[in-house]
Amino acid sequence: MNSKLPMTDVLIIGAGLAGMSAALSLPPQLRVTLLSKSRFEECASAWAQGGIAAVLDAGDSVAEHVQDTLIAGAGLCDEAAVRQILEQAPAAMAWLQSHGVPFSCNADGSLHLTREGGHGQRRIAHAADRTGHAVHTALLQACQSRSNLTLLENTTALALLQDASDACTGAWLRMADGSEQQLQARHTILATGGMGQIYPYTTNPGTATGDGLAMAWRAGCRLQDLEFMQFHPTALQIDGKAAGLVSEALRGEGALLKLPNGERFMLRHDERAELAPRDIVARAIWAEMAEHGLAYVYLDISHQSRSWLEQHFPGVMALCAAHGIDIASQPIPVAPCAHYACGGIQAGVNGQTEMPQLYAIGEVARTGLHGANRLASNSLLECVVMGRATAQHIAGQPLDSSYELHSNYRNPDKGFSGKSSSNIEQELRQLMLTHVGIVRSNQGLSRAAEQLALWRAQLQDIDAALRNQLDVCTLMVHAALQRQQSVGAHCNTDYPAREMLAA
Ligand code: FAD
Ligand code: SIN
């Protein structure tokens, strides 16, 4: 059944940290509809471990945070966006604390700050190693208490609606009961998160299928930097599969990467060793695994006492214990896996895209903060800063009470309505891992492009989620082929990386 829902002032597609930060920052007189494709808890935000980067210590400075971000981004960040976002970090933290997020504190009541790769200072605020859960729970409770917010779980946006002048006027939705309905909105915010599910091994939740990217691209928005898919160096490896994330904060607290014979190897790859930026550590592990024929390497934090580990890393301890690993006495088997989309829909820090009335915030957006490789714990920060800035921008727009939405909008391309083909989904993920993984080549990328073109021509009856994945994979492969250099998270053996040249 196709029908129309009552119009809303602001439609927010995605209820992770970006979407909820925007929702809570909009003026209470606006009617806001907040969607989640699955249950609210199934989003990257709720799963985040390490924390939120912010300059909160007198010995640290925004200039140093900017410098670390630019270095990690391998020269491809937009410096103005970097400054704008990082300067807002203390205010973003204060805002989260005002919503009751229980960050870990020192005995004197000050925030406990930890460290992660690429950061020259301790500047990661966290709630033990369950930061995402703490932030998400507090903000979801706040959203549920706001009478101007309508929260819809298990509701999927299929396509954006556009009027005759190309402005965005809402979205076409698949509701929890399976019906399809149009929801018209004065402003639409895409906050759909990432696309890690296009790989067989990922830290991302099942919702991360690149829907926002594909919808925006089909509606005519420009995407940028898609070739920079960040692989997290240390996902727990059990029976050849990624069984969950082992936070980078362990390395920040002294954990060492080792071969099965106990030999430490990171110093052979980078003088910053275990605390080098993430792309470098992931590539070093990949190289060691290839050289020694290993399915994983080890991360060892057994120098810390059991009581200290229970206090700082209860989540990782429990995850490993569930697989029979006692991190206080045993090293943890780890390998890299797909983690974060550094690129996305071109957007300003206030979420504005090229399309009138359409905003993109959080991981789905590309502001230029991350460049070719995101600095650890900068993304939760970006979600809060963008969510708040977008709400402020929308609040500044005139609210014409006689405003009528156009009824003659174009019929949107919703994708196909058929069933998902799990076979193709698996083949697609394997193709991406084989040819568009940590290390790529022109030949492999071309093979991937050919196979994707074949599937796109052949497959007529597939679900919207699979269609979105085919679209974003195709766009990523084309971006990777166009990038004729190795930089940051994009490493192509046909173009030696700068660090390879220096070695
Ligand atoms: P998400 O939190 O992923 O939310 C996306 C929302 O969009 C969900 O509600 C989803 O249901 C919805 N959605 C998607 N498609 C549709 C659709 N078609 N229709 C309707 N709704 C849709 N970053 C840090 O800075 N620090 C960390 O410590 C950290 N740890 C991490 C640990 C893990 C395991 C992972 C996976 C990521 C981590 N990251 C971390 C990255 C960070 O968590 C994400 O970049 C960030 O949470 C993204 O937030 P978001 O709001 O953009 O998207
Ligand atoms: C982690 O805890 O290692 C994840 C941090 C991040 O992705 O920023």
XYZ file of C-alpha atoms and ligand atoms in Angstrom:
564
model
C 0.000 0.000 0.000
C 1.340 3.466 -0.903
C 0.095 6.442 1.101
C 1.184 9.732 2.644
C 2.092 10.401 6.272
C 1.352 13.825 7.804
C 4.071 16.306 6.881
C 6.948 16.954 9.317
C 9.182 20.025 9.693
C 12.425 18.055 9.889
C 12.919 14.448 8.814
C 16.088 12.900 10.245
C 17.024 9.624 8.562
C 19.220 7.828 11.093
C 19.150 7.762 14.882
C 22.831 7.371 15.724
C 24.835 10.066 17.484
C 24.642 12.467 14.516
C 20.870 12.155 14.088
C 20.101 12.364 17.802
C 22.442 15.351 18.327
C 20.533 17.220 15.599
C 17.132 16.144 16.925
C 17.899 17.331 20.466
C 19.334 20.645 19.261
C 16.383 21.691 17.070
C 13.945 24.237 18.515
C 11.076 22.496 20.379
C 8.433 24.199 18.227
C 9.570 22.175 15.181
C 7.964 18.796 14.537
C 10.799 16.333 14.040
C 10.635 12.722 12.815
C 13.639 10.521 13.623
C 14.027 7.192 11.821
C 16.040 4.086 12.540
C 16.234 1.292 9.977
C 16.510 -1.323 12.699
C 16.253 -1.134 16.498
C 17.688 2.090 17.915
C 20.603 0.243 19.534
C 21.795 -1.186 16.204
C 24.032 1.646 15.061
C 27.783 2.282 15.089
C 27.337 5.047 17.656
C 26.018 2.662 20.292
C 28.904 0.253 19.632
C 31.740 2.782 19.899
C 34.425 1.815 22.377
C 37.456 4.105 22.577
C 35.952 7.553 23.044
C 35.694 11.139 21.877
C 38.715 13.275 21.006
C 38.706 16.743 22.587
C 41.297 19.155 23.931
C 40.440 19.210 27.633
C 43.840 19.239 29.304
C 45.825 22.402 30.040
C 48.949 20.789 28.564
C 47.212 20.171 25.227
C 46.122 22.611 22.513
C 43.692 22.739 19.596
C 46.681 23.506 17.351
C 48.222 20.130 18.305
C 44.925 18.295 17.765
C 44.655 19.972 14.344
C 48.224 18.961 13.512
C 47.659 15.322 14.511
C 44.460 15.237 12.425
C 46.200 16.685 9.360
C 49.074 14.200 9.667
C 46.711 11.214 10.002
C 44.690 12.543 7.021
C 47.899 12.313 4.926
C 47.630 15.825 3.494
C 44.081 15.493 2.136
C 42.064 17.107 4.957
C 40.246 20.392 4.512
C 42.117 22.428 7.110
C 39.328 24.985 7.609
C 36.812 22.213 8.374
C 39.334 20.529 10.687
C 39.775 23.734 12.727
C 36.060 24.470 12.786
C 35.178 21.019 14.128
C 38.040 20.586 16.586
C 37.527 24.043 18.119
C 33.975 22.946 18.965
C 35.116 19.814 20.822
C 35.043 21.187 24.396
C 31.533 22.636 23.789
C 30.393 19.306 22.324
C 31.708 17.475 25.403
C 29.974 19.939 27.740
C 26.734 19.398 25.812
C 27.028 15.598 26.171
C 27.730 15.979 29.895
C 24.657 18.220 30.218
C 22.665 15.226 28.939
C 24.117 13.086 31.720
C 26.628 10.957 29.787
C 28.664 9.190 32.515
C 32.232 9.737 31.293
C 35.072 8.059 33.229
C 36.644 10.416 35.772
C 39.840 10.634 37.810
C 39.772 10.600 41.620
C 39.650 14.436 41.628
C 36.515 14.430 39.445
C 38.255 15.600 36.249
C 37.659 13.598 33.075
C 39.992 10.656 32.583
C 41.670 11.039 29.187
C 43.170 8.129 27.306
C 45.286 7.962 24.160
C 44.918 6.379 20.729
C 46.999 6.021 17.544
C 48.084 9.266 15.866
C 47.350 11.417 18.930
C 50.380 13.135 20.431
C 48.526 13.748 23.707
C 46.060 12.069 26.027
C 42.835 13.642 24.748
C 40.242 10.858 24.435
C 37.305 11.246 26.818
C 35.543 7.930 27.366
C 33.142 5.862 29.463
C 35.476 2.927 30.179
C 35.465 1.052 26.819
C 31.697 1.383 26.313
C 31.608 5.055 25.350
C 29.077 4.569 22.571
C 26.637 2.722 24.801
C 26.851 5.439 27.471
C 26.363 8.283 24.970
C 23.603 6.538 23.027
C 21.609 5.555 26.118
C 21.672 9.092 27.540
C 20.684 10.775 24.268
C 17.987 8.224 23.405
C 16.375 8.818 26.805
C 16.464 12.569 26.141
C 14.896 12.067 22.679
C 12.144 9.876 24.122
C 11.210 12.620 26.573
C 10.770 15.348 23.898
C 7.154 15.828 22.816
C 8.116 17.394 19.439
C 10.042 14.255 18.372
C 8.398 11.256 16.706
C 10.707 8.254 16.885
C 10.194 5.437 14.376
C 12.151 2.168 14.651
C 12.374 -0.454 11.881
C 11.556 2.194 9.270
C 13.720 2.363 6.149
C 14.164 5.334 3.846
C 14.195 4.047 0.272
C 14.598 7.247 -1.750
C 14.592 11.013 -1.432
C 11.660 13.060 -2.717
C 12.504 16.101 -4.840
C 10.363 18.923 -6.156
C 10.537 20.387 -9.659
C 13.378 22.712 -8.632
C 15.401 19.761 -7.298
C 14.977 20.696 -3.635
C 14.583 17.772 -1.260
C 11.036 17.466 0.081
C 11.262 14.342 2.234
C 11.645 10.649 1.607
C 9.893 7.529 0.516
C 9.780 5.087 3.435
C 9.202 1.413 4.094
C 7.366 1.315 7.416
C 7.697 -1.309 10.158
C 4.516 -3.024 8.889
C 5.999 -3.338 5.370
C 3.836 -0.625 3.802
C 5.479 2.098 1.697
C 4.648 5.721 2.435
C 5.811 9.215 1.508
C 6.881 11.520 4.304
C 7.138 15.141 3.210
C 9.454 17.424 5.146
C 10.641 21.025 4.964
C 14.171 19.855 5.775
C 15.659 16.375 5.426
C 18.804 15.273 7.241
C 20.688 12.165 6.146
C 22.422 10.608 9.176
C 22.586 7.023 7.945
C 26.140 6.177 9.022
C 28.679 4.109 7.101
C 28.950 1.161 4.718
C 31.187 -1.435 6.407
C 28.724 -4.182 5.431
C 30.097 -4.157 1.866
C 33.007 -6.206 3.288
C 32.754 -9.731 4.768
C 34.642 -8.657 7.909
C 33.601 -5.431 9.555
C 33.143 -3.827 12.955
C 29.956 -2.158 11.646
C 26.353 -3.072 12.454
C 24.031 -4.623 9.849
C 22.489 -1.212 9.161
C 25.728 0.094 7.599
C 24.923 -0.628 3.933
C 25.618 2.838 2.506
C 21.915 3.709 2.048
C 22.334 7.462 2.554
C 25.227 7.633 0.105
C 23.339 5.720 -2.571
C 20.109 7.708 -2.111
C 21.933 11.048 -2.255
C 23.949 10.001 -5.307
C 20.830 8.822 -7.159
C 19.226 12.189 -6.348
C 22.188 14.034 -7.869
C 24.481 14.885 -4.914
C 28.236 14.665 -5.269
C 30.178 12.127 -3.176
C 33.880 12.482 -2.399
C 36.817 10.438 -1.000
C 34.998 7.085 -1.173
C 38.276 5.269 -1.908
C 39.375 5.899 1.686
C 37.793 2.994 3.547
C 39.529 2.767 6.897
C 40.401 -0.701 8.199
C 40.644 -0.983 11.967
C 43.886 -2.792 12.831
C 42.577 -4.887 15.709
C 39.343 -6.831 15.357
C 39.188 -9.968 17.519
C 39.774 -13.049 15.338
C 37.882 -16.201 16.177
C 37.604 -19.146 13.756
C 38.674 -16.975 10.807
C 36.054 -14.306 11.483
C 35.960 -10.855 13.065
C 34.189 -11.363 16.395
C 34.164 -7.734 17.587
C 36.385 -4.710 18.062
C 39.399 -4.570 20.361
C 39.720 -0.858 21.039
C 42.736 1.135 19.921
C 42.743 2.531 23.455
C 44.460 -0.729 24.532
C 47.460 0.344 22.463
C 47.094 3.813 23.968
C 47.555 2.155 27.353
C 50.635 0.198 26.279
C 49.365 -2.955 24.517
C 51.924 -4.334 22.040
C 51.441 -6.057 18.693
C 53.374 -9.320 18.410
C 53.983 -12.272 16.129
C 53.144 -15.772 17.435
C 56.801 -16.161 18.571
C 56.391 -13.115 20.830
C 58.432 -10.761 18.609
C 57.229 -7.148 18.470
C 57.105 -5.882 14.872
C 55.626 -2.362 14.675
C 58.977 -0.577 15.143
C 60.120 -2.117 11.859
C 57.240 -0.299 10.114
C 57.011 3.111 11.801
C 58.902 4.915 14.562
C 55.555 5.669 16.273
C 55.140 1.879 16.527
C 51.756 0.753 17.941
C 50.599 4.393 18.104
C 51.144 5.211 14.424
C 48.003 6.311 12.524
C 45.547 3.530 11.843
C 46.200 3.058 8.110
C 49.886 2.428 8.810
C 49.249 -0.069 11.627
C 46.595 -1.938 9.584
C 48.954 -2.185 6.595
C 51.840 -3.348 8.798
C 49.711 -6.132 10.298
C 48.497 -7.091 6.811
C 52.133 -7.267 5.590
C 53.250 -9.387 8.576
C 50.305 -11.758 8.121
C 51.127 -12.123 4.411
C 54.861 -12.623 5.008
C 54.413 -15.247 7.734
C 51.245 -16.899 6.383
C 49.229 -15.951 9.478
C 45.466 -15.566 9.952
C 46.116 -13.076 12.766
C 48.752 -11.479 14.960
C 48.555 -10.898 18.716
C 47.793 -7.842 20.811
C 49.224 -8.168 24.303
C 48.108 -6.064 27.273
C 48.923 -8.652 29.929
C 51.444 -6.242 31.539
C 48.448 -4.483 33.161
C 46.940 -5.924 36.324
C 43.608 -7.722 36.267
C 41.952 -5.087 38.464
C 43.192 -2.253 36.228
C 41.883 -4.063 33.136
C 38.512 -4.663 34.796
C 38.240 -0.945 35.470
C 39.411 0.329 32.057
C 38.396 -2.350 29.555
C 35.430 -4.309 30.945
C 33.808 -4.589 27.496
C 36.872 -5.974 25.694
C 37.571 -8.272 28.657
C 34.041 -9.688 28.503
C 34.124 -10.025 24.700
C 37.398 -11.972 24.854
C 36.306 -14.038 27.858
C 33.215 -15.127 25.898
C 35.686 -16.699 23.439
C 37.855 -18.259 26.148
C 40.581 -15.581 26.178
C 41.744 -14.061 29.479
C 43.364 -10.768 28.445
C 45.084 -10.406 31.835
C 47.207 -13.449 31.081
C 46.875 -14.168 27.343
C 47.536 -12.224 24.136
C 44.488 -11.436 21.953
C 44.321 -12.756 18.335
C 43.598 -9.746 16.079
C 43.491 -8.813 12.397
C 42.337 -5.718 10.478
C 38.766 -5.373 9.252
C 36.599 -2.727 7.528
C 35.654 0.015 9.980
C 34.994 3.554 8.762
C 34.080 5.397 5.552
C 36.305 8.508 5.479
C 34.478 9.830 2.405
C 30.820 10.552 1.830
C 28.313 13.138 0.662
C 29.940 16.541 0.178
C 28.703 18.682 3.048
C 29.643 21.716 5.090
C 30.176 21.496 8.841
C 26.546 22.666 9.160
C 25.477 19.662 7.075
C 24.468 21.655 3.990
C 24.719 19.673 0.770
C 24.446 20.878 -2.807
C 20.737 20.032 -2.795
C 18.446 22.647 -1.206
C 16.771 21.412 2.006
C 18.984 18.316 2.194
C 21.644 17.957 4.897
C 24.168 15.158 5.514
C 25.788 14.666 8.936
C 28.018 12.149 10.719
C 29.726 9.262 8.945
C 27.611 9.594 5.779
C 28.993 13.094 5.211
C 32.340 14.213 3.857
C 33.370 17.485 5.492
C 37.119 17.183 4.922
C 37.859 16.448 8.607
C 39.292 13.005 7.856
C 41.125 13.424 4.545
C 42.645 10.118 3.461
C 42.530 8.508 6.908
C 40.495 9.398 10.002
C 42.285 10.125 13.258
C 40.918 7.823 15.981
C 37.943 9.141 17.972
C 37.392 12.185 15.739
C 34.173 10.727 14.302
C 31.917 10.750 17.370
C 33.076 14.334 17.828
C 32.168 15.163 14.221
C 28.674 13.669 14.760
C 27.946 15.961 17.721
C 29.443 19.102 16.192
C 27.639 18.604 12.865
C 24.339 17.633 14.485
C 24.340 20.786 16.606
C 25.512 23.066 13.769
C 22.891 21.679 11.361
C 20.122 22.211 13.912
C 21.307 25.778 14.411
C 21.307 26.372 10.664
C 17.780 24.988 10.277
C 16.572 27.034 13.274
C 17.809 30.145 11.457
C 15.633 29.454 8.397
C 12.313 31.332 8.206
C 9.390 29.109 9.205
C 6.553 30.087 6.889
C 3.375 28.755 8.481
C 1.483 28.931 5.187
C 4.214 26.883 3.507
C 2.780 24.176 1.254
C 4.933 21.483 -0.168
C 4.836 20.883 -3.896
C 2.759 17.947 -4.873
C 4.334 17.683 -8.326
C 7.645 16.232 -7.171
C 9.414 13.766 -9.381
C 8.739 10.086 -8.982
C 11.801 8.933 -7.059
C 13.887 5.969 -8.036
C 13.271 3.710 -5.037
C 15.405 0.864 -6.207
C 14.002 -2.572 -6.759
C 11.479 -4.103 -4.439
C 12.458 -7.745 -4.809
C 14.203 -10.039 -2.354
C 17.782 -9.727 -1.225
C 20.007 -12.386 -2.783
C 22.295 -13.557 -0.002
C 24.505 -15.362 -2.529
C 25.204 -12.165 -4.433
C 25.660 -10.272 -1.171
C 28.362 -12.728 -0.100
C 30.028 -12.684 -3.509
C 29.949 -8.891 -3.506
C 31.641 -8.703 -0.102
C 34.283 -11.223 -1.125
C 34.943 -9.262 -4.324
C 35.447 -6.069 -2.300
C 37.814 -7.800 0.147
C 39.849 -9.412 -2.626
C 40.193 -6.382 -4.898
C 39.299 -3.298 -2.854
C 40.809 -4.211 0.528
C 43.781 -2.826 2.454
C 46.105 -3.233 -0.535
C 44.813 -2.823 -4.110
C 46.130 -2.887 -7.674
C 44.882 -1.418 -10.945
C 44.240 -4.905 -12.311
C 42.202 -5.952 -9.271
C 40.208 -2.728 -9.246
C 39.424 -3.136 -12.954
C 38.239 -6.712 -12.362
C 36.002 -5.494 -9.564
C 34.595 -2.741 -11.803
C 33.781 -5.283 -14.549
C 32.039 -7.685 -12.176
C 30.032 -4.882 -10.562
C 28.923 -3.627 -13.995
C 27.833 -7.164 -14.885
C 25.767 -7.550 -11.706
C 24.197 -4.121 -12.133
C 23.146 -5.027 -15.676
C 21.923 -8.536 -14.815
C 20.191 -8.165 -11.466
C 16.615 -7.060 -11.898
C 14.911 -8.261 -8.752
C 16.896 -7.248 -5.706
C 16.179 -5.551 -2.403
C 16.945 -1.837 -1.941
C 19.763 -2.600 0.557
C 21.608 -4.810 -1.953
C 21.029 -2.255 -4.699
C 22.496 0.450 -2.448
C 25.544 -1.721 -1.798
C 26.047 -2.339 -5.514
C 25.869 1.416 -6.097
C 28.332 2.383 -3.366
C 30.765 -0.415 -4.287
C 30.722 0.774 -7.902
C 31.325 4.369 -6.845
C 34.120 3.334 -4.490
C 35.881 1.266 -7.149
C 35.682 4.134 -9.641
C 37.060 6.546 -7.039
C 39.893 4.092 -6.288
C 40.739 3.750 -9.989
C 40.830 7.513 -10.368
C 43.171 7.991 -7.384
C 46.500 7.357 -9.111
C 48.638 7.448 -5.985
C 48.931 5.572 -2.704
C 47.887 7.804 0.139
C 46.305 7.233 3.543
C 43.830 4.360 3.543
C 44.133 3.912 -0.248
C 47.168 1.758 -1.007
C 47.653 0.698 -4.641
C 50.743 -1.439 -5.375
C 50.985 0.206 -8.817
C 51.759 3.494 -7.023
C 54.223 3.015 -4.127
C 53.137 4.763 -0.935
C 55.167 7.673 0.385
C 56.249 5.624 3.387
C 57.218 2.751 1.069
C 59.342 5.167 -0.959
C 60.992 6.502 2.191
C 61.859 2.996 3.480
P 25.304 5.466 13.090
O 25.570 5.592 14.528
O 25.787 4.234 12.418
O 23.733 5.555 12.886
C 23.168 5.355 11.607
C 21.659 5.373 11.745
O 21.078 5.413 10.431
C 21.072 4.139 12.415
O 20.012 4.542 13.252
C 20.521 3.328 11.233
O 19.434 2.495 11.574
C 20.057 4.445 10.339
N 19.876 4.103 8.924
C 20.780 3.634 8.033
N 20.196 3.475 6.820
C 18.908 3.866 6.959
C 17.792 3.927 6.078
N 17.871 3.560 4.794
N 16.593 4.349 6.573
C 16.468 4.704 7.891
N 17.500 4.681 8.762
C 18.687 4.255 8.299
N 34.364 6.631 16.535
C 34.896 7.399 17.501
O 35.020 8.614 17.337
N 35.278 6.837 18.685
C 35.147 5.510 18.942
O 35.486 5.053 20.030
C 34.604 4.686 17.930
N 34.477 3.345 18.128
C 33.824 2.605 17.178
C 33.586 1.254 17.430
C 32.858 0.496 16.522
C 32.578 -0.963 16.801
C 32.392 1.099 15.320
C 31.601 0.312 14.323
C 32.667 2.428 15.056
C 33.381 3.193 15.982
N 33.635 4.544 15.754
C 34.193 5.298 16.727
C 33.060 5.209 14.584
C 31.758 5.905 15.030
O 31.103 5.081 15.964
C 30.831 6.174 13.858
O 31.514 6.837 12.835
C 29.669 7.048 14.310
O 29.034 6.468 15.415
C 28.678 7.216 13.171
O 27.533 7.835 13.701
P 26.328 8.167 12.759
O 25.291 8.796 13.626
O 26.801 8.875 11.568
O 25.828 6.718 12.257
C 38.463 2.138 18.934
O 38.048 2.160 20.094
O 39.508 1.586 18.596
C 37.656 2.818 17.870
C 38.002 4.246 17.851
C 37.580 4.874 16.561
O 37.179 4.203 15.621
O 37.692 6.117 16.490
